[in-house]
Coordinates of C-alpha atoms and ligand atoms in Angstrom, one line a residue:
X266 CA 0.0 0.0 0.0
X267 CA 1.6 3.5 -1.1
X268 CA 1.2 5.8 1.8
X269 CA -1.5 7.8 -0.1
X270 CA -3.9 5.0 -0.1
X271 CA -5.3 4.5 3.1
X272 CA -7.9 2.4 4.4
X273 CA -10.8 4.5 6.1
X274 CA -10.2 3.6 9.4
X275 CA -6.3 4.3 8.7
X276 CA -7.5 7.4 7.5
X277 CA -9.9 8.1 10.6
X278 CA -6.5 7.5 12.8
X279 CA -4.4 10.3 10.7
X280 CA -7.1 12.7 10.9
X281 CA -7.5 12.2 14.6
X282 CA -4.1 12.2 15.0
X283 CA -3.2 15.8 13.4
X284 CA -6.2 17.3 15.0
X285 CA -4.4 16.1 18.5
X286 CA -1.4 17.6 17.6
X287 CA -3.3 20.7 16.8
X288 CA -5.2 20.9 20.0
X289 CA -2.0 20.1 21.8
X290 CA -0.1 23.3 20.4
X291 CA -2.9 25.7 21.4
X292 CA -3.0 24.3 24.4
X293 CA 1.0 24.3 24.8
X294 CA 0.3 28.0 23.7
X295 CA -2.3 29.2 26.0
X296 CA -3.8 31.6 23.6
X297 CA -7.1 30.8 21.3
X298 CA -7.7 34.5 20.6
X299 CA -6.5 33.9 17.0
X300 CA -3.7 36.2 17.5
X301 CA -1.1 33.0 17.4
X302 CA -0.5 31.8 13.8
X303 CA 0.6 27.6 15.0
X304 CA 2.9 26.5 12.7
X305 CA 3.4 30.2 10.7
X306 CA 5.5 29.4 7.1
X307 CA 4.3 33.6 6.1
X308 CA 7.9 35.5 7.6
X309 CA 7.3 37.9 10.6
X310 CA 7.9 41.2 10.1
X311 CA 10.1 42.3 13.5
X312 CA 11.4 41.1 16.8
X313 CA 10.3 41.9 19.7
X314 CA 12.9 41.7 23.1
X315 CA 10.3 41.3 25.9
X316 CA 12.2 41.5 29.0
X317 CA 10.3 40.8 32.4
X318 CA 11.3 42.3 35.8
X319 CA 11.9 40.2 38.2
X320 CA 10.5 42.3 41.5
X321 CA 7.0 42.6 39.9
X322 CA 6.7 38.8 39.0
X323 CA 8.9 37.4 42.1
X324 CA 5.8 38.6 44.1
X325 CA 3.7 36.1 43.1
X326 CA 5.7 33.4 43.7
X327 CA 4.3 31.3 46.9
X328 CA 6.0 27.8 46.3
X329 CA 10.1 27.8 46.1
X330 CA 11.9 25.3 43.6
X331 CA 15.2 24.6 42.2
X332 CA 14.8 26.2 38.8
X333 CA 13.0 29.2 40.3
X334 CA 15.1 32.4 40.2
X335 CA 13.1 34.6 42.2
X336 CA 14.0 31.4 45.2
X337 CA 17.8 32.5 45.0
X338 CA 17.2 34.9 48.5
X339 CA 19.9 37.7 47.8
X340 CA 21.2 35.9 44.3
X341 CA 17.7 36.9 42.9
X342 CA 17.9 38.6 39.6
X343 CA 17.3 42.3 40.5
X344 CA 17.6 44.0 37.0
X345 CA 14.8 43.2 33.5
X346 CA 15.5 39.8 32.8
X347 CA 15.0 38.0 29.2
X348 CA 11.5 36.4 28.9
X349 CA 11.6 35.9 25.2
X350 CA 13.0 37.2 21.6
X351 CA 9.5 37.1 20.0
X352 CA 9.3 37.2 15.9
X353 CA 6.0 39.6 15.5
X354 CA 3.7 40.1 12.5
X355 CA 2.7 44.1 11.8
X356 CA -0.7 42.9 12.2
X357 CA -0.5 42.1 16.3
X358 CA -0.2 38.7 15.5
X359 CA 2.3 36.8 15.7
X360 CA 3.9 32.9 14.5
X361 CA 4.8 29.8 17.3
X362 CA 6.1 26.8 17.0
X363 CA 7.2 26.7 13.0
X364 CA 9.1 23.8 13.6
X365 CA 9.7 20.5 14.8
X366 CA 13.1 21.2 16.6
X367 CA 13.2 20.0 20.2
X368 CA 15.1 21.7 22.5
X369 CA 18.7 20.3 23.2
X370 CA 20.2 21.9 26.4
X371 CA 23.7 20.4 24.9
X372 CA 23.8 22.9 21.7
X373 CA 23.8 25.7 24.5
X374 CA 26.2 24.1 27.1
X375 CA 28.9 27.0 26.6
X376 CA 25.9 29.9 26.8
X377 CA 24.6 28.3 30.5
X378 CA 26.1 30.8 32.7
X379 CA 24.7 33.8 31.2
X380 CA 21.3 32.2 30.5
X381 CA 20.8 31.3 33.9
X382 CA 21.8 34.9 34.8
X383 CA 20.0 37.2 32.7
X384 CA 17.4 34.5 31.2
X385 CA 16.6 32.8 34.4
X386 CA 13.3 31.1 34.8
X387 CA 11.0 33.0 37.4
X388 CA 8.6 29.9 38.1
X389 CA 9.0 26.6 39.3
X390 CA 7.3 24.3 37.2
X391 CA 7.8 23.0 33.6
X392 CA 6.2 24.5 30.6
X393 CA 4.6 23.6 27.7
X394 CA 6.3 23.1 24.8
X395 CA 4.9 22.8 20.9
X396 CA 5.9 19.4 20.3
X397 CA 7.5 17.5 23.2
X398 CA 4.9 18.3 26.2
X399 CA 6.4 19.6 29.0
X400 CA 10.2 21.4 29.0
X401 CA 12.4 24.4 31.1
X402 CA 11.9 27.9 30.2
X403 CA 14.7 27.8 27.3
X404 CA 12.9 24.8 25.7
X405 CA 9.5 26.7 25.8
X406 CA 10.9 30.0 24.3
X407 CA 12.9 28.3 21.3
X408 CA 10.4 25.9 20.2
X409 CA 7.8 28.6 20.2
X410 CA 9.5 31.4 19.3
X411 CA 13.1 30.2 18.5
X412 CA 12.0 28.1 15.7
X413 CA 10.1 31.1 13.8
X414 CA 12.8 33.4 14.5
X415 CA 15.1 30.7 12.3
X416 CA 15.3 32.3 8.9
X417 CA 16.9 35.2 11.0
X418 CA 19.0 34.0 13.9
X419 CA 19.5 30.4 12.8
X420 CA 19.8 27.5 14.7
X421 CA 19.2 26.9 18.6
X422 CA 22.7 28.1 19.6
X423 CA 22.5 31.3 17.2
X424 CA 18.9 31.8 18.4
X425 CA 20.0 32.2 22.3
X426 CA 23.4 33.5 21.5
X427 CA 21.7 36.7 19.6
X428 CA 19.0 37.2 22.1
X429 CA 22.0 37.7 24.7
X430 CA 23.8 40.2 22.6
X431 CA 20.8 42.3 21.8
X432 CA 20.1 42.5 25.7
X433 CA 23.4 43.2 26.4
X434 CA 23.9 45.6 24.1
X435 CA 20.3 47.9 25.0
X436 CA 20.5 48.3 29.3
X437 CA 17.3 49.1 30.3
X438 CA 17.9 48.4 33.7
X439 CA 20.8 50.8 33.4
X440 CA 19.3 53.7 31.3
X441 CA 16.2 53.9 34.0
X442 CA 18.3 53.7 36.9
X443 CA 20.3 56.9 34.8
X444 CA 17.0 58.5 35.0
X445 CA 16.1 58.2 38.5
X446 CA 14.0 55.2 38.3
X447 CA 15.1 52.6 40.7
X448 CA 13.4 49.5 42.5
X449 CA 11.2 50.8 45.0
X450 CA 8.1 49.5 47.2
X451 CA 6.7 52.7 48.2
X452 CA 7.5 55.5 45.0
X453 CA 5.1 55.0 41.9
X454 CA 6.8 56.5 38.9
X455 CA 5.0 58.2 36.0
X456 CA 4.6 55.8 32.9
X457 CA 5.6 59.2 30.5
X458 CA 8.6 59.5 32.0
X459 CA 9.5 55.7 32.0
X460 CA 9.0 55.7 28.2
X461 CA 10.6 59.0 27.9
X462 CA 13.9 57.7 29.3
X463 CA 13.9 54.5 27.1
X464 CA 13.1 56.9 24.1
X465 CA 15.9 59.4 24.9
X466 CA 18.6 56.8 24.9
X467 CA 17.5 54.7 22.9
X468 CA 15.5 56.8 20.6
X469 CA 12.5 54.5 20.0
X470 CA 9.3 53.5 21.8
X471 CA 9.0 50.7 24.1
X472 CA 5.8 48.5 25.1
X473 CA 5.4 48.9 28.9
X474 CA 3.1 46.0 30.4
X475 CA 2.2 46.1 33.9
X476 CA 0.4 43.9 36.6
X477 CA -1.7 45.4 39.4
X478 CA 0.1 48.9 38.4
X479 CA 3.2 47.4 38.7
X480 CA 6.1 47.4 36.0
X481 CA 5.8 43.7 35.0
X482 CA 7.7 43.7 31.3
X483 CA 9.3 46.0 29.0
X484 CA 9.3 45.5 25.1
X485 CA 11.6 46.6 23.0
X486 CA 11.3 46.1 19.1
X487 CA 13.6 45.6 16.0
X488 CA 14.0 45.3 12.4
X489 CA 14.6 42.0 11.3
X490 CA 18.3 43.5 10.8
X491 CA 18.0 44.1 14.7
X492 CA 17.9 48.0 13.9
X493 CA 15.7 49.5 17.0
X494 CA 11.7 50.6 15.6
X495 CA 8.6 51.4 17.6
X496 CA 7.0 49.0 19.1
X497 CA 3.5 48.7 17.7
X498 CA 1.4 51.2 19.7
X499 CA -1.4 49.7 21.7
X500 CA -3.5 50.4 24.6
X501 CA -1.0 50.2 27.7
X502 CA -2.0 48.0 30.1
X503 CA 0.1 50.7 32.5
X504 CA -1.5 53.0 35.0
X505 CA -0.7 56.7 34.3
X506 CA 1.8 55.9 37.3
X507 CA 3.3 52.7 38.0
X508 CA 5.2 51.2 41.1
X509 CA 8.9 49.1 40.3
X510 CA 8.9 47.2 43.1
X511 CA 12.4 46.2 44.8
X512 CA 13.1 42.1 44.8
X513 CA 11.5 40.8 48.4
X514 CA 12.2 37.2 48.8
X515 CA 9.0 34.9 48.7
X516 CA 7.8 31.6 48.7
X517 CA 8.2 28.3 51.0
X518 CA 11.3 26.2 50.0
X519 CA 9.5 22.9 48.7
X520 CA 12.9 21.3 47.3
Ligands
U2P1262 O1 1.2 38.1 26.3 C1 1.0 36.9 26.8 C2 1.9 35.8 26.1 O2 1.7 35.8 24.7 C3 2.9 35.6 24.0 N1 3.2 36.7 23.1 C4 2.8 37.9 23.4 C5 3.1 39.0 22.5 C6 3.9 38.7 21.4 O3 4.2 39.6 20.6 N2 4.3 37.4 21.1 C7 4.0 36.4 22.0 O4 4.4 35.3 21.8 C8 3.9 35.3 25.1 O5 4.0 34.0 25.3 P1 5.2 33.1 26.0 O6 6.4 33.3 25.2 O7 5.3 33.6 27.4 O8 4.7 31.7 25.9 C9 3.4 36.1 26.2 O9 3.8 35.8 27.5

């Protein structure tokens, strides 16, 4: 039997079996608001640095793991950490898991030190991946987003490698604390003047997202050439003045 002649039952199993697969992805992805394009082969259109800080999410942390940065007591990261190098579409939308390439911790050995620095994982827990169920942090952000990224920054090494040097080379942590902004839990800071500071260094517009009024990621966006552009404007999810709240440790050691 050629594969293109299947029985109907054989037929029945195939069908079942890609609609799994499907349902599995959204699932992996969290998102069925049709702004994720599963399995995108159209090329985004920019990348988007979204970098998370650490005070705002470390606060809700209430269980302590191993793999849990916010659990390292005075090691905790206290400056925007990586959350992802996203590939975006113009439109708001934007492409996960393009290919089947699971994650291989080995291709990255050399890279360890400074991922677990400024790319830590700030939950316990394993996410979801596209393809292989359940994975770290790193395995999560290439198969969904590393894997689109591809026809720009390459392979899983080149993917992480490039996401490093682009944070390294913009300091947001560095340019706010220039402008006066520092970790605080008592000062709220006016959202204007965040911006403002990003936009006089670095002249472009970030994305600000908060949580509760509080600071919880910054965006930065780039040509696919990794030239800085606007990011998309959009109803901020900011207060008029938001709070950057200092590192407190949390959570009960359960390790
Ligand atoms: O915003 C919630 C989650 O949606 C994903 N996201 C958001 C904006 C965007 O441009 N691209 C994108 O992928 C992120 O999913 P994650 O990488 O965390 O799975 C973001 O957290």
């Amino acid at each position: 039997m050629t594969p293109l002649s299947l029985s109907p039952v054989r037929l029945l199993v195939v069908v079942l079996a890609i609609t799994a697969s499907f349902c599995k992805i959204e699932e992996a992805d969290g998102r069925r608001d049709g702004r994720v394009v599963i399995g995108a082969q159209r090329e985004f259109d920019y990348f988007n640095l979204a970098l998370q800080w650490p005070g705002t999410v470390c606060r809700r942390t209430r269980y302590c793991c191993s793999s849990n940065a916010c659990c390292r007591g005075s090691n905790s990261p206290t400056e925007f950490t990586i959350h992802g190098l996203w590939p975006d579409y113009n439109d708001g939308t934007w492409p996960a898991c393009c290919k089947r390439s699971n994650f291989d911790e080995k291709e990255i050995s050399t890279l360890l030190g400074a991922l677990e620095k400024y790319w830590p994982s700030l939950s316990c827990g394993s996410s979801s991946t596209c393809y292989s169920g359940k994975g770290s942090f790193w395995a999560h952000e290439w198969e969904k987003h590393g894997t689109c990224s591809s026809p720009v920054t390459g392979d899983e090494y080149s993917y992480f490698l490039t996401t490093l040097n682009v944070y390294f080379k913009y300091n947001v942590t560095k340019v706010l604390n220039e402008a006066g902004y520092f970790p605080s839990n008592t000062e709220k800071y006016p959202r204007g003047g965040i911006v403002s500071a990003i936009q006089n260094a670095f002249h472009t517009t970030p994305k600000l997202v908060c949580s509760k009024g509080a600071v919880e990621e910054l965006h930065l966006c780039f040509y696919k050439d990794f030239k800085l552009r606007d990011c998309a404007a959009s109803k901020s999810s900011c207060p008029k003045y938001v709070s950057l709240p200092a590192y407190s440790s949390r959570g009960r050691a359960s390790w």
